[in-house]
CSV table of C-alpha atoms in Angstrom, one decimal:
chain,number,residue,atom,x,y,z
A,1311,MET,CA,-19.8,56.8,2.4
A,1312,ASN,CA,-21.2,53.4,1.1
A,1313,ILE,CA,-19.0,50.4,1.8
A,1314,ASP,CA,-19.8,47.3,-0.3
A,1315,LEU,CA,-19.2,44.6,2.3
A,1316,LYS,CA,-19.8,41.8,-0.1
A,1317,LYS,CA,-17.1,43.0,-2.5
A,1318,ALA,CA,-14.8,43.7,0.5
A,1319,GLY,CA,-15.3,40.2,1.9
A,1320,LEU,CA,-14.8,38.6,-1.5
A,1321,ALA,CA,-11.6,40.5,-2.1
A,1322,ALA,CA,-10.3,39.6,1.3
A,1323,LEU,CA,-11.2,35.9,0.7
A,1324,LEU,CA,-9.3,36.1,-2.7
A,1325,ALA,CA,-6.3,37.6,-0.9
A,1326,LEU,CA,-6.3,34.8,1.6
A,1327,THR,CA,-6.7,32.2,-1.1
A,1328,VAL,CA,-3.7,33.6,-3.0
A,1329,LEU,CA,-1.7,33.6,0.2
A,1330,SER,CA,-2.6,30.0,1.1
A,1331,SER,CA,-1.9,28.7,-2.4
A,1332,MET,CA,1.7,30.0,-2.2
A,1333,VAL,CA,2.4,27.9,0.9
A,1334,ALA,CA,3.4,24.3,0.5
A,1335,MET,CA,1.5,22.1,3.0
A,1336,PRO,CA,4.1,20.2,5.1
A,1337,VAL,CA,3.5,17.2,7.3
A,1338,ALA,CA,2.1,18.2,10.7
A,1339,ALA,CA,2.1,16.0,13.8
A,1340,ALA,CA,1.7,16.1,17.5
A,1341,GLY,CA,3.7,18.3,19.9
A,1342,GLY,CA,3.5,21.7,18.2
A,1343,ILE,CA,6.1,20.9,15.6
A,1344,GLY,CA,6.0,19.7,12.0
A,1345,TRP,CA,7.9,18.2,9.1
A,1346,GLY,CA,8.2,19.0,5.5
A,1347,GLY,CA,9.2,22.1,3.5
A,1348,ASP,CA,12.3,23.7,5.0
A,1349,ALA,CA,11.8,22.1,8.4
A,1350,LYS,CA,14.9,20.1,9.5
A,1351,THR,CA,13.0,18.3,12.3
A,1352,PRO,CA,14.6,15.0,13.3
A,1353,ASN,CA,12.4,12.1,12.1
A,1354,PRO,CA,13.4,8.8,13.5
A,1355,ALA,CA,11.3,5.9,12.3
A,1356,ILE,CA,10.8,2.1,12.7
A,1357,HIS,CA,11.1,0.6,9.2
A,1358,THR,CA,9.3,-2.7,8.8
A,1359,ASP,CA,7.1,-4.8,6.6
A,1360,VAL,CA,3.7,-4.9,8.3
A,1361,THR,CA,1.2,-7.7,7.3
A,1362,VAL,CA,-2.5,-7.2,7.8
A,1363,GLU,CA,-4.1,-10.7,8.2
A,1364,GLU,CA,-7.5,-9.6,6.8
A,1365,TRP,CA,-7.4,-6.5,4.6
A,1366,SER,CA,-10.8,-5.2,3.3
A,1367,ASN,CA,-11.1,-3.3,0.1
A,1368,ALA,CA,-14.7,-2.5,1.0
A,1369,ASP,CA,-13.8,-0.9,4.4
A,1370,PHE,CA,-10.3,0.4,4.0
A,1371,ASP,CA,-8.7,3.1,1.8
A,1372,SER,CA,-5.1,2.5,2.8
A,1373,ALA,CA,-2.7,-0.5,2.9
A,1374,LEU,CA,-2.1,0.6,6.5
A,1375,GLU,CA,-5.6,0.0,7.8
A,1376,TYR,CA,-6.7,-3.1,9.7
A,1377,TYR,CA,-9.4,-4.4,12.0
A,1378,ASP,CA,-8.4,-3.9,15.6
A,1379,ASP,CA,-9.1,-6.4,18.3
A,1380,SER,CA,-12.7,-5.1,18.7
A,1381,GLY,CA,-13.3,-5.4,15.0
A,1382,GLU,CA,-13.2,-1.7,14.2
A,1383,ALA,CA,-11.4,-0.4,11.1
A,1384,THR,CA,-8.3,1.4,12.4
A,1385,GLU,CA,-5.4,3.1,10.6
A,1386,LEU,CA,-1.8,2.5,11.8
A,1387,PRO,CA,0.2,5.6,12.9
A,1388,ALA,CA,2.6,5.0,10.0
A,1389,SER,CA,3.3,5.9,6.3
A,1390,VAL,CA,4.0,3.8,3.3
A,1391,ASN,CA,7.7,3.9,2.4
A,1392,GLU,CA,7.9,6.4,-0.4
A,1393,SER,CA,11.3,5.2,-1.6
A,1394,ASN,CA,9.7,1.9,-2.6
A,1395,ASP,CA,8.0,2.1,-6.0
A,1396,ASN,CA,5.9,-1.0,-5.3
A,1397,PRO,CA,5.4,-1.1,-1.5
A,1398,VAL,CA,2.4,-3.4,-1.3
A,1399,THR,CA,2.8,-7.2,-1.5
A,1400,LEU,CA,0.2,-9.9,-1.8
A,1401,THR,CA,-0.7,-13.3,-3.4
A,1402,ALA,CA,-3.4,-13.7,-6.0
A,1403,THR,CA,-5.0,-16.8,-4.4
A,1404,ALA,CA,-5.3,-14.8,-1.2
A,1405,ILE,CA,-7.9,-12.5,-2.8
A,1406,GLU,CA,-11.5,-13.3,-2.0
A,1407,PHE,CA,-13.9,-11.4,-4.3
A,1408,ASP,CA,-17.6,-11.9,-5.2
A,1409,GLN,CA,-17.0,-12.9,-8.8
A,1410,GLY,CA,-14.2,-15.3,-8.1
A,1411,ASP,CA,-16.6,-18.2,-8.1
A,1412,ALA,CA,-19.2,-16.7,-10.5
A,1413,PHE,CA,-18.5,-19.1,-13.5
A,1414,PRO,CA,-20.7,-20.3,-15.0
A,1415,ARG,CA,-23.0,-17.3,-15.0
A,1416,LEU,CA,-26.4,-19.1,-15.3
A,1417,ASP,CA,-28.5,-16.5,-13.4
A,1418,ALA,CA,-27.5,-13.1,-14.8
A,1419,GLU,CA,-30.5,-11.4,-13.2
A,1420,ASP,CA,-29.9,-12.8,-9.7
A,1421,ASP,CA,-27.4,-11.9,-7.0
A,1422,GLU,CA,-26.8,-15.5,-6.3
A,1423,ASN,CA,-25.6,-17.9,-9.0
A,1424,SER,CA,-27.2,-21.3,-8.9
A,1425,ALA,CA,-23.9,-23.0,-10.0
A,1426,SER,CA,-20.2,-22.6,-9.6
A,1427,ALA,CA,-17.2,-24.4,-11.1
A,1428,LEU,CA,-15.6,-24.2,-7.7
A,1429,ASP,CA,-18.3,-26.5,-6.3
A,1430,ALA,CA,-16.8,-30.0,-6.2
A,1431,SER,CA,-20.3,-31.7,-6.3
A,1432,GLU,CA,-20.7,-30.5,-9.9
A,1433,TRP,CA,-17.7,-32.3,-11.3
A,1434,THR,CA,-17.4,-35.7,-12.8
A,1435,THR,CA,-14.2,-37.5,-12.2
A,1436,SER,CA,-12.2,-40.3,-13.8
A,1437,GLY,CA,-9.3,-41.5,-11.7
A,1438,ALA,CA,-8.8,-38.1,-10.1
A,1439,THR,CA,-10.5,-36.8,-7.0
A,1440,VAL,CA,-12.2,-33.4,-6.6
A,1441,SER,CA,-13.1,-31.8,-3.3
A,1442,ASP,CA,-14.1,-28.5,-1.8
A,1443,SER,CA,-11.0,-26.8,-0.4
A,1444,THR,CA,-9.4,-23.5,0.5
A,1445,THR,CA,-6.2,-21.8,-0.5
A,1446,ALA,CA,-3.7,-21.2,2.3
A,1447,ALA,CA,-5.3,-17.9,3.1
A,1448,GLY,CA,-8.8,-19.3,3.6
A,1449,VAL,CA,-10.3,-18.4,0.3
A,1450,ASP,CA,-12.9,-21.0,-1.0
A,1451,ALA,CA,-11.3,-23.2,-3.7
A,1452,LEU,CA,-11.6,-26.4,-5.6
A,1453,ASN,CA,-9.0,-29.1,-5.0
A,1454,TYR,CA,-8.1,-31.3,-8.0
A,1455,ALA,CA,-5.9,-34.3,-7.2
A,1456,GLY,CA,-4.7,-36.5,-10.1
A,1457,THR,CA,-1.9,-39.0,-9.8
A,1458,ALA,CA,-1.6,-40.3,-13.3
A,1459,THR,CA,-1.6,-38.8,-16.8
A,1460,SER,CA,-4.9,-40.5,-17.5
A,1461,ASP,CA,-6.7,-39.0,-14.5
A,1462,SER,CA,-9.3,-36.3,-15.2
A,1463,ALA,CA,-12.3,-34.3,-14.0
A,1464,SER,CA,-14.9,-32.5,-16.1
A,1465,TYR,CA,-17.4,-29.8,-15.6
A,1466,THR,CA,-20.3,-29.7,-18.0
A,1467,ASN,CA,-22.9,-27.4,-16.4
A,1468,VAL,CA,-21.9,-24.6,-18.8
A,1469,SER,CA,-22.8,-23.1,-22.2
A,1470,VAL,CA,-21.0,-20.0,-23.4
A,1471,ALA,CA,-21.9,-18.7,-26.8
A,1472,ASP,CA,-19.0,-17.3,-28.9
A,1473,GLY,CA,-16.6,-19.1,-26.7
A,1474,GLU,CA,-13.6,-18.0,-28.7
A,1475,LYS,CA,-14.0,-14.5,-27.3
A,1476,SER,CA,-13.7,-15.6,-23.7
A,1477,TYR,CA,-10.6,-15.7,-21.5
A,1478,VAL,CA,-9.6,-18.8,-19.7
A,1479,THR,CA,-8.6,-17.6,-16.2
A,1480,ILE,CA,-7.2,-19.8,-13.5
A,1481,ALA,CA,-5.6,-18.9,-10.2
A,1482,ALA,CA,-4.2,-21.8,-8.2
A,1483,ASP,CA,-1.9,-23.0,-5.5
A,1484,VAL,CA,0.1,-25.9,-7.0
A,1485,ASN,CA,0.9,-28.4,-4.2
A,1486,SER,CA,2.5,-31.1,-6.3
A,1487,ALA,CA,2.7,-32.0,-9.9
A,1488,SER,CA,4.4,-34.2,-12.5
A,1489,GLY,CA,4.6,-34.3,-16.3
A,1490,THR,CA,2.4,-31.7,-18.1
A,1491,PRO,CA,-1.1,-31.7,-16.7
A,1492,THR,CA,-3.6,-29.4,-18.5
A,1493,LEU,CA,-6.8,-27.4,-18.3
A,1494,ARG,CA,-9.0,-28.0,-21.4
A,1495,VAL,CA,-11.9,-25.9,-22.7
A,1496,THR,CA,-14.1,-27.8,-25.2
A,1497,ASP,CA,-16.9,-26.8,-27.6
A,1498,GLY,CA,-20.1,-28.7,-28.5
A,1499,ASP,CA,-18.6,-30.8,-31.3
A,1500,GLY,CA,-15.2,-31.8,-29.9
A,1501,ASP,CA,-12.9,-28.9,-30.7
A,1502,TYR,CA,-10.8,-27.8,-27.8
A,1503,VAL,CA,-8.0,-25.5,-26.5
A,1504,GLU,CA,-5.8,-26.2,-23.5
A,1505,VAL,CA,-3.3,-24.6,-21.3
A,1506,THR,CA,-0.5,-26.4,-19.4
A,1507,LEU,CA,-0.9,-26.3,-15.7
A,1508,TYR,CA,2.6,-27.4,-14.9
A,1509,ASP,CA,5.9,-27.9,-16.8
A,1510,SER,CA,9.2,-27.9,-14.9
A,1511,SER,CA,11.1,-27.1,-18.1
A,1512,ALA,CA,9.0,-24.0,-19.0
A,1513,ASN,CA,10.0,-20.4,-18.3
A,1514,ALA,CA,8.7,-18.9,-15.1
A,1515,ASP,CA,6.8,-16.2,-17.0
A,1516,SER,CA,5.5,-18.4,-19.9
A,1517,ASP,CA,2.2,-17.2,-21.4
A,1518,THR,CA,1.0,-20.8,-22.0
A,1519,VAL,CA,2.1,-22.5,-18.7
A,1520,LEU,CA,0.6,-21.8,-15.3
A,1521,ALA,CA,3.6,-23.0,-13.3
A,1522,ASN,CA,7.1,-24.4,-13.7
A,1523,SER,CA,7.3,-25.1,-10.0
A,1524,THR,CA,5.1,-25.8,-7.0
A,1525,GLY,CA,3.9,-22.8,-4.9
A,1526,ASP,CA,1.0,-20.5,-4.2
A,1527,GLY,CA,-0.6,-17.7,-6.3
A,1528,LYS,CA,-0.1,-19.0,-9.8
A,1529,VAL,CA,-2.3,-17.1,-12.4
A,1530,LEU,CA,-2.8,-17.7,-16.1
A,1531,GLN,CA,-5.1,-15.9,-18.5
A,1532,GLN,CA,-5.5,-16.6,-22.2
A,1533,GLN,CA,-8.2,-15.8,-24.8
A,1534,VAL,CA,-9.6,-18.9,-26.3
A,1535,GLY,CA,-9.5,-17.5,-29.9
A,1536,SER,CA,-5.7,-16.9,-29.6
A,1537,MET,CA,-4.9,-20.5,-28.6
A,1538,THR,CA,-4.1,-23.5,-30.8
A,1539,LEU,CA,-7.3,-25.3,-31.7
A,1540,GLN,CA,-7.3,-29.1,-31.3
A,1541,GLY,CA,-9.8,-31.9,-31.4
A,1542,SER,CA,-12.1,-33.7,-33.8
A,1543,GLY,CA,-14.8,-31.1,-34.4
A,1544,ASP,CA,-15.5,-28.9,-37.4
A,1545,GLY,CA,-12.2,-27.0,-37.0
A,1546,SER,CA,-13.7,-23.8,-35.5
A,1547,PHE,CA,-14.5,-23.1,-31.8
A,1548,GLY,CA,-18.2,-22.7,-31.1
A,1549,SER,CA,-19.8,-22.4,-27.8
A,1550,THR,CA,-18.0,-23.6,-24.7
A,1551,GLU,CA,-19.7,-26.7,-23.3
A,1552,GLU,CA,-17.1,-28.3,-21.0
A,1553,VAL,CA,-14.1,-27.4,-18.9
A,1554,SER,CA,-11.9,-30.3,-17.8
A,1555,LEU,CA,-8.7,-30.9,-15.8
A,1556,HIS,CA,-6.2,-33.6,-16.8
A,1557,GLY,CA,-3.1,-35.3,-15.5
A,1558,ASP,CA,-0.9,-35.6,-12.4
A,1559,ILE,CA,-1.3,-32.5,-10.3
A,1560,ASP,CA,-2.6,-31.6,-6.9
A,1561,ALA,CA,-3.8,-28.0,-6.9
A,1562,ASP,CA,-6.2,-25.7,-5.1
A,1563,VAL,CA,-8.0,-23.5,-7.6
A,1564,SER,CA,-9.4,-20.2,-6.2
A,1565,VAL,CA,-10.5,-18.7,-9.6
A,1566,LEU,CA,-11.7,-20.6,-12.6
A,1567,ASP,CA,-13.4,-18.8,-15.5
A,1568,ALA,CA,-14.0,-19.4,-19.2
A,1569,GLU,CA,-16.6,-16.8,-19.9
A,1570,ARG,CA,-15.3,-13.3,-19.1
A,1571,THR,CA,-14.3,-11.4,-22.2
A,1572,ARG,CA,-11.3,-9.7,-20.7
A,1573,ALA,CA,-8.4,-10.5,-18.5
A,1574,LEU,CA,-8.6,-9.6,-14.8
A,1575,THR,CA,-6.2,-7.0,-13.4
A,1576,PHE,CA,-4.4,-8.1,-10.2
A,1577,GLY,CA,-2.9,-4.6,-9.7
A,1578,GLU,CA,-0.3,-2.4,-11.2
A,1579,LYS,CA,3.5,-2.0,-10.7
A,1580,LEU,CA,6.2,0.5,-11.7
A,1581,GLU,CA,9.0,-1.0,-13.7
A,1582,ASP,CA,11.6,0.1,-16.2
A,1583,THR,CA,10.5,-2.0,-19.1
A,1584,ASP,CA,12.6,-0.5,-21.9
A,1585,ASP,CA,15.9,0.3,-20.1
A,1586,ASP,CA,15.5,4.1,-20.5
A,1587,ASP,CA,15.9,4.7,-16.7
A,1588,GLU,CA,12.3,5.8,-16.6
A,1589,LEU,CA,9.6,3.8,-14.8
A,1590,GLU,CA,6.5,2.7,-16.7
A,1591,THR,CA,3.2,1.5,-15.2
A,1592,VAL,CA,2.7,-2.2,-15.9
A,1593,THR,CA,-0.7,-3.9,-15.5
A,1594,ILE,CA,-0.4,-7.2,-13.7
A,1595,THR,CA,-2.6,-10.0,-15.2
A,1596,GLU,CA,-0.6,-13.1,-14.5
A,1597,PRO,CA,1.3,-12.9,-11.2
A,1598,ARG,CA,3.2,-16.0,-10.2
A,1599,GLY,CA,3.6,-16.3,-6.4
A,1600,SER,CA,4.0,-13.3,-4.1
A,1601,TYR,CA,4.1,-10.0,-6.1
A,1602,SER,CA,4.2,-6.3,-5.4
A,1603,VAL,CA,2.1,-3.4,-6.6
A,1604,THR,CA,2.2,0.4,-6.4
A,1605,GLY,CA,-0.9,0.6,-4.1
A,1606,VAL,CA,-4.3,-0.8,-3.1
A,1607,ASP,CA,-6.1,1.4,-5.6
A,1608,THR,CA,-4.9,-0.5,-8.7
A,1609,PHE,CA,-6.9,-3.8,-8.4
A,1610,ASP,CA,-9.6,-4.8,-10.9
A,1611,GLU,CA,-13.0,-3.2,-10.5
A,1612,VAL,CA,-14.5,-6.6,-9.7
A,1613,MET,CA,-12.3,-6.6,-6.6
A,1614,SER,CA,-13.6,-3.4,-5.2
A,1615,ASP,CA,-15.1,-5.2,-2.3
A,1616,ALA,CA,-12.4,-7.9,-2.0
A,1617,THR,CA,-10.9,-9.2,1.1
A,1618,ILE,CA,-7.1,-9.8,0.8
A,1619,TYR,CA,-5.6,-12.2,3.3
A,1620,GLY,CA,-2.0,-11.5,4.3
A,1621,LEU,CA,-1.5,-8.1,2.6
A,1622,THR,CA,2.0,-6.7,3.4
A,1623,ALA,CA,3.1,-3.0,3.2
A,1624,ASP,CA,6.6,-1.6,3.4
A,1625,ALA,CA,5.9,0.9,6.2
A,1626,GLU,CA,7.6,3.6,8.4
A,1627,PHE,CA,6.4,4.3,11.9
A,1628,ALA,CA,8.0,7.7,12.0
A,1629,ALA,CA,8.0,10.6,14.5
A,1630,SER,CA,6.1,12.6,11.9
A,1631,ASP,CA,3.2,10.0,12.2
A,1632,LEU,CA,2.8,10.4,15.9
A,1633,GLU,CA,-0.7,11.5,16.9
A,1634,ASP,CA,-0.5,12.0,20.7
A,1635,ASP,CA,1.1,15.1,22.2
A,1636,GLU,CA,2.4,13.0,25.1
A,1637,ASP,CA,4.7,11.2,22.7
A,1638,VAL,CA,6.5,14.4,21.6
A,1639,ASN,CA,8.4,17.1,23.5
A,1640,ALA,CA,10.0,20.1,21.8
A,1641,GLU,CA,11.7,23.1,23.4
A,1642,PHE,CA,13.7,25.9,21.8
A,1643,GLY,CA,15.8,28.7,23.2
A,1644,PRO,CA,19.2,30.4,23.4
A,1645,SER,CA,22.0,28.4,25.1
A,1646,SER,CA,25.1,29.8,26.8
A,1647,ASP,CA,26.8,26.6,25.9
A,1648,PHE,CA,26.5,27.4,22.1
A,1649,PRO,CA,26.5,31.2,21.9
A,1650,GLN,CA,27.4,31.1,18.2
A,1651,TRP,CA,23.9,29.5,17.4
A,1652,ASP,CA,20.6,31.3,17.7
A,1653,GLN,CA,18.9,28.5,19.6
A,1654,LEU,CA,19.2,25.0,21.0
A,1655,GLY,CA,16.4,22.6,20.1
A,1656,GLU,CA,15.6,19.9,22.6
A,1657,LEU,CA,13.3,17.3,20.9
A,1658,THR,CA,12.2,14.0,22.2
A,1659,PHE,CA,10.0,11.3,20.6
A,1660,ARG,CA,8.4,8.1,21.8
A,1661,LEU,CA,7.8,5.4,19.1
A,1662,GLU,CA,6.3,1.9,19.3
A,1663,LEU,CA,4.7,-0.8,17.0
A,1664,PRO,CA,1.0,-1.3,17.8
A,1665,THR,CA,-0.1,-4.9,18.5
A,1666,ALA,CA,-3.3,-6.6,17.3
A,1667,PHE,CA,-4.4,-10.1,16.3
A,1668,ASP,CA,-4.5,-9.0,12.7
A,1669,LEU,CA,-1.0,-7.5,12.6
A,1670,SER,CA,2.5,-9.0,12.3
A,1671,TYR,CA,5.8,-7.4,11.5
A,1672,SER,CA,9.0,-8.5,9.7
A,1673,SER,CA,12.5,-7.3,10.6
A,1674,PRO,CA,11.6,-4.0,12.2
A,1675,GLU,CA,14.5,-1.7,12.7
A,1676,LEU,CA,14.6,1.8,14.3
A,1677,VAL,CA,16.6,4.1,12.0
A,1678,ASP,CA,17.3,7.8,11.6
A,1679,GLU,CA,18.3,9.8,8.5
A,1680,PRO,CA,20.0,12.9,9.9
A,1681,THR,CA,18.7,16.2,8.5
A,1682,LEU,CA,21.6,18.3,9.9
A,1683,PRO,CA,25.4,18.2,9.7
A,1684,SER,CA,26.8,15.8,12.3
A,1685,GLU,CA,28.5,18.6,14.4
A,1686,ARG,CA,25.1,20.1,15.1
A,1687,TYR,CA,23.9,17.0,17.0
A,1688,LYS,CA,25.2,18.0,20.5
A,1689,ALA,CA,23.5,15.1,22.2
A,1690,VAL,CA,21.4,12.1,21.0
A,1691,ASP,CA,20.1,9.8,23.7
A,1692,PHE,CA,18.2,6.6,23.4
A,1693,ALA,CA,16.1,4.3,25.7
A,1694,GLU,CA,13.8,1.4,25.2
A,1695,ASP,CA,11.0,-0.3,27.1
A,1696,THR,CA,10.2,3.0,28.8
A,1697,GLY,CA,6.4,2.6,29.2
A,1698,ASP,CA,4.8,5.9,29.8
A,1699,THR,CA,7.6,7.2,32.0
A,1700,ASP,CA,8.0,11.0,31.8
A,1701,PHE,CA,10.8,11.9,29.4
A,1702,SER,CA,12.8,13.7,32.1
A,1703,GLU,CA,12.9,10.6,34.3
A,1704,ILE,CA,14.2,8.1,31.7
A,1705,ASP,CA,17.6,6.6,32.0
A,1706,TYR,CA,19.1,7.2,28.6
A,1707,SER,CA,22.2,5.9,26.8
A,1708,SER,CA,24.1,8.2,24.4
A,1709,VAL,CA,24.2,7.3,20.8
A,1710,ALA,CA,25.6,10.6,19.5
A,1711,SER,CA,28.8,8.9,18.2
A,1712,SER,CA,26.6,7.2,15.6
A,1713,TYR,CA,25.9,10.6,14.0
A,1714,ASP,CA,29.2,10.7,12.2
A,1715,GLY,CA,28.0,11.9,8.8
A,1716,SER,CA,26.3,8.7,7.8
A,1717,ASP,CA,23.2,9.0,5.6
A,1718,GLU,CA,21.3,6.5,7.8
A,1719,VAL,CA,21.9,5.6,11.5
A,1720,SER,CA,20.6,2.3,12.9
A,1721,LEU,CA,19.4,2.9,16.5
A,1722,ASP,CA,18.0,-0.6,17.2
A,1723,SER,CA,17.9,-3.5,14.8
A,1724,THR,CA,15.9,-5.8,17.1
A,1725,VAL,CA,12.7,-3.8,17.6
A,1726,SER,CA,9.9,-5.6,19.5
A,1727,THR,CA,6.2,-5.0,19.4
A,1728,ASP,CA,4.5,-3.4,22.3
A,1729,THR,CA,7.8,-1.8,23.4
A,1730,GLU,CA,8.3,1.9,23.7
A,1731,TYR,CA,11.5,3.5,22.3
A,1732,VAL,CA,12.5,7.1,23.1
A,1733,ILE,CA,15.0,9.2,21.2
A,1734,SER,CA,16.1,12.6,22.5
A,1735,TYR,CA,18.0,15.2,20.6
A,1736,ASP,CA,19.9,18.4,21.4
A,1737,VAL,CA,20.6,20.2,18.1
A,1738,THR,CA,21.8,23.7,17.3
A,1739,LEU,CA,19.5,25.7,15.1
A,1740,THR,CA,19.1,29.1,13.5
A,1741,ASN,CA,16.1,31.2,14.2
A,1742,ASP,CA,14.8,30.5,10.6
A,1743,GLU,CA,15.2,26.8,11.2
A,1744,VAL,CA,13.2,27.0,14.4
A,1745,SER,CA,10.5,29.0,12.7
A,1746,ALA,CA,10.3,26.4,9.9
A,1747,ILE,CA,9.8,23.6,12.4
A,1748,GLN,CA,7.1,25.5,14.3
A,1749,ASN,CA,5.3,26.8,11.2
A,1750,ALA,CA,5.2,23.4,9.7
A,1751,ALA,CA,3.0,22.2,12.6
A,1752,SER,CA,0.3,24.7,11.7
A,1753,GLY,CA,0.2,23.6,8.0
A,1754,GLY,CA,1.7,26.9,6.8
A,1755,GLY,CA,5.1,28.0,5.7
A,1756,ALA,CA,4.8,31.7,6.7
A,1757,ALA,CA,3.2,32.7,10.0
A,1758,ILE,CA,1.7,36.1,10.2
A,1759,MET,CA,3.5,36.8,13.5
A,1760,SER,CA,6.7,35.2,14.7
A,1761,SER,CA,9.0,36.3,17.5
A,1762,ASN,CA,12.1,35.5,15.5
A,1763,SER,CA,11.2,36.8,12.0
A,1764,GLY,CA,10.2,40.4,12.3
A,1765,GLY,CA,6.7,40.1,13.6
A,1766,ILE,CA,3.9,41.9,11.7
A,1767,VAL,CA,6.3,44.2,10.1
A,1768,GLY,CA,8.3,41.3,8.8
A,1769,PHE,CA,5.2,39.7,7.4
A,1770,ILE,CA,4.0,42.9,5.7
A,1771,THR,CA,7.3,43.3,3.9
A,1772,SER,CA,7.4,39.7,2.8
A,1773,LEU,CA,6.1,38.7,-0.7
A,1774,PRO,CA,2.9,37.1,0.7
A,1775,GLY,CA,2.4,40.1,2.9
A,1776,MET,CA,2.8,42.6,0.1
A,1777,ILE,CA,0.2,40.7,-2.0
A,1778,LEU,CA,-2.2,40.6,0.8
A,1779,SER,CA,-1.6,44.3,1.6
A,1780,ALA,CA,-2.1,45.2,-2.1
A,1781,LEU,CA,-5.4,43.3,-2.3
A,1782,ALA,CA,-6.6,44.8,0.9
A,1783,GLY,CA,-5.7,48.3,-0.4
A,1784,LEU,CA,-7.9,47.6,-3.5
A,1785,VAL,CA,-10.7,46.8,-1.1
A,1786,GLY,CA,-10.2,50.0,0.7
A,1787,ILE,CA,-10.1,52.2,-2.4
A,1788,ARG,CA,-13.2,50.6,-3.8
A,1789,ALA,CA,-15.0,50.7,-0.5
A,1790,PHE,CA,-14.4,54.3,0.1
A,1791,GLY,CA,-15.1,55.5,-3.4
A,1792,GLY,CA,-11.6,55.8,-4.7
A,1793,GLY,CA,-10.1,54.6,-7.9
A,1794,SER,CA,-11.4,55.2,-11.4
């Protein structure tokens, strides 16, 4: 008798692979229970907008990461709200990235450019003032302040061949303005194109006007060759030799470029653009003020190492996100009080909002979306500011009356940071429901052995068990010389 162990092992591995591929991977958390799939585990959550003061695209992969008070990259015990199509909010002038001040690119072979249009010392002024500044978020910027239509400032340390192919890109915080101040790009013989920086009568989303009101995060991007040519030159735009600002406006400019041959992408959003009730992906190139995106993986490639100040995410600090077993307690068993039900589930969760210098929250609210009919919530108790008191020693208040069939229950609309909230449930369950809750914790939807689902016999007679048994039988037949 010769047993081919390699073939036997391979077949067994294939059997297990088939089995695992049939099982949906639910959400697993602390306390020996899980969520997802058929599990009807209660999942109370604190819903809030959480703002990360200094978010790093170089160090972080998620909108819910931040630097803790020791400077270490840390992930919040939370999830992004999946019901929000565009859950991440930011402002364009709060993005600090390496190429934000790279114009003009005079040293293509060097890491450090010897000039920058955001350097106030390189500008020549007439009536206006120019100074080094920052946007509200602390990003390096150029401040232009003109108080009359005749005021101006010019930058001439630039020469861009085939200037008509370039995009004029400006991102600015507009502090005050009057009239129709402009940004002008001029070639060597006097031809120029210009965009309007402010016009109170323009549409908010105008392609030719940066802003129709004051405010932060205004972005405009236009290709020189598509703009109306003006001036006293030869009637065609040659190389870009000057960039100038004109008129009555006070603005902090965080991005100024007239050389890049494409528009920058400031993220993507989902939006129904054609009224077909289907969401389309929209590339954002000209945000105006605070705006929202689908996620932090949608920014332009030049922003791969960017720091974003004041990035906000729509987040849920849910029981399913808890990581410490001490914050979860779950017990199941028959109850003489409810003999018509297989088991009574007693589940308790402790939730809180972490505190750190880099974190702030907006309108946090503790809510629950019931997963069972209201009559199956035999008790729901609530307590706050519990510290690490043992669950059995907490003085609770009943909130069971709130579970009256509503789709969402508000347990506390004034949630505070660094405060512990405990929610305890007594719910009636079937054996299958208990098994689903317990199996979800192990990342599988069908345990090989379960005290309430037929044990090993029940597994073997299930569809996954029959597949595994059949494959194992093939191994046996081949191993012992059977088969054709």
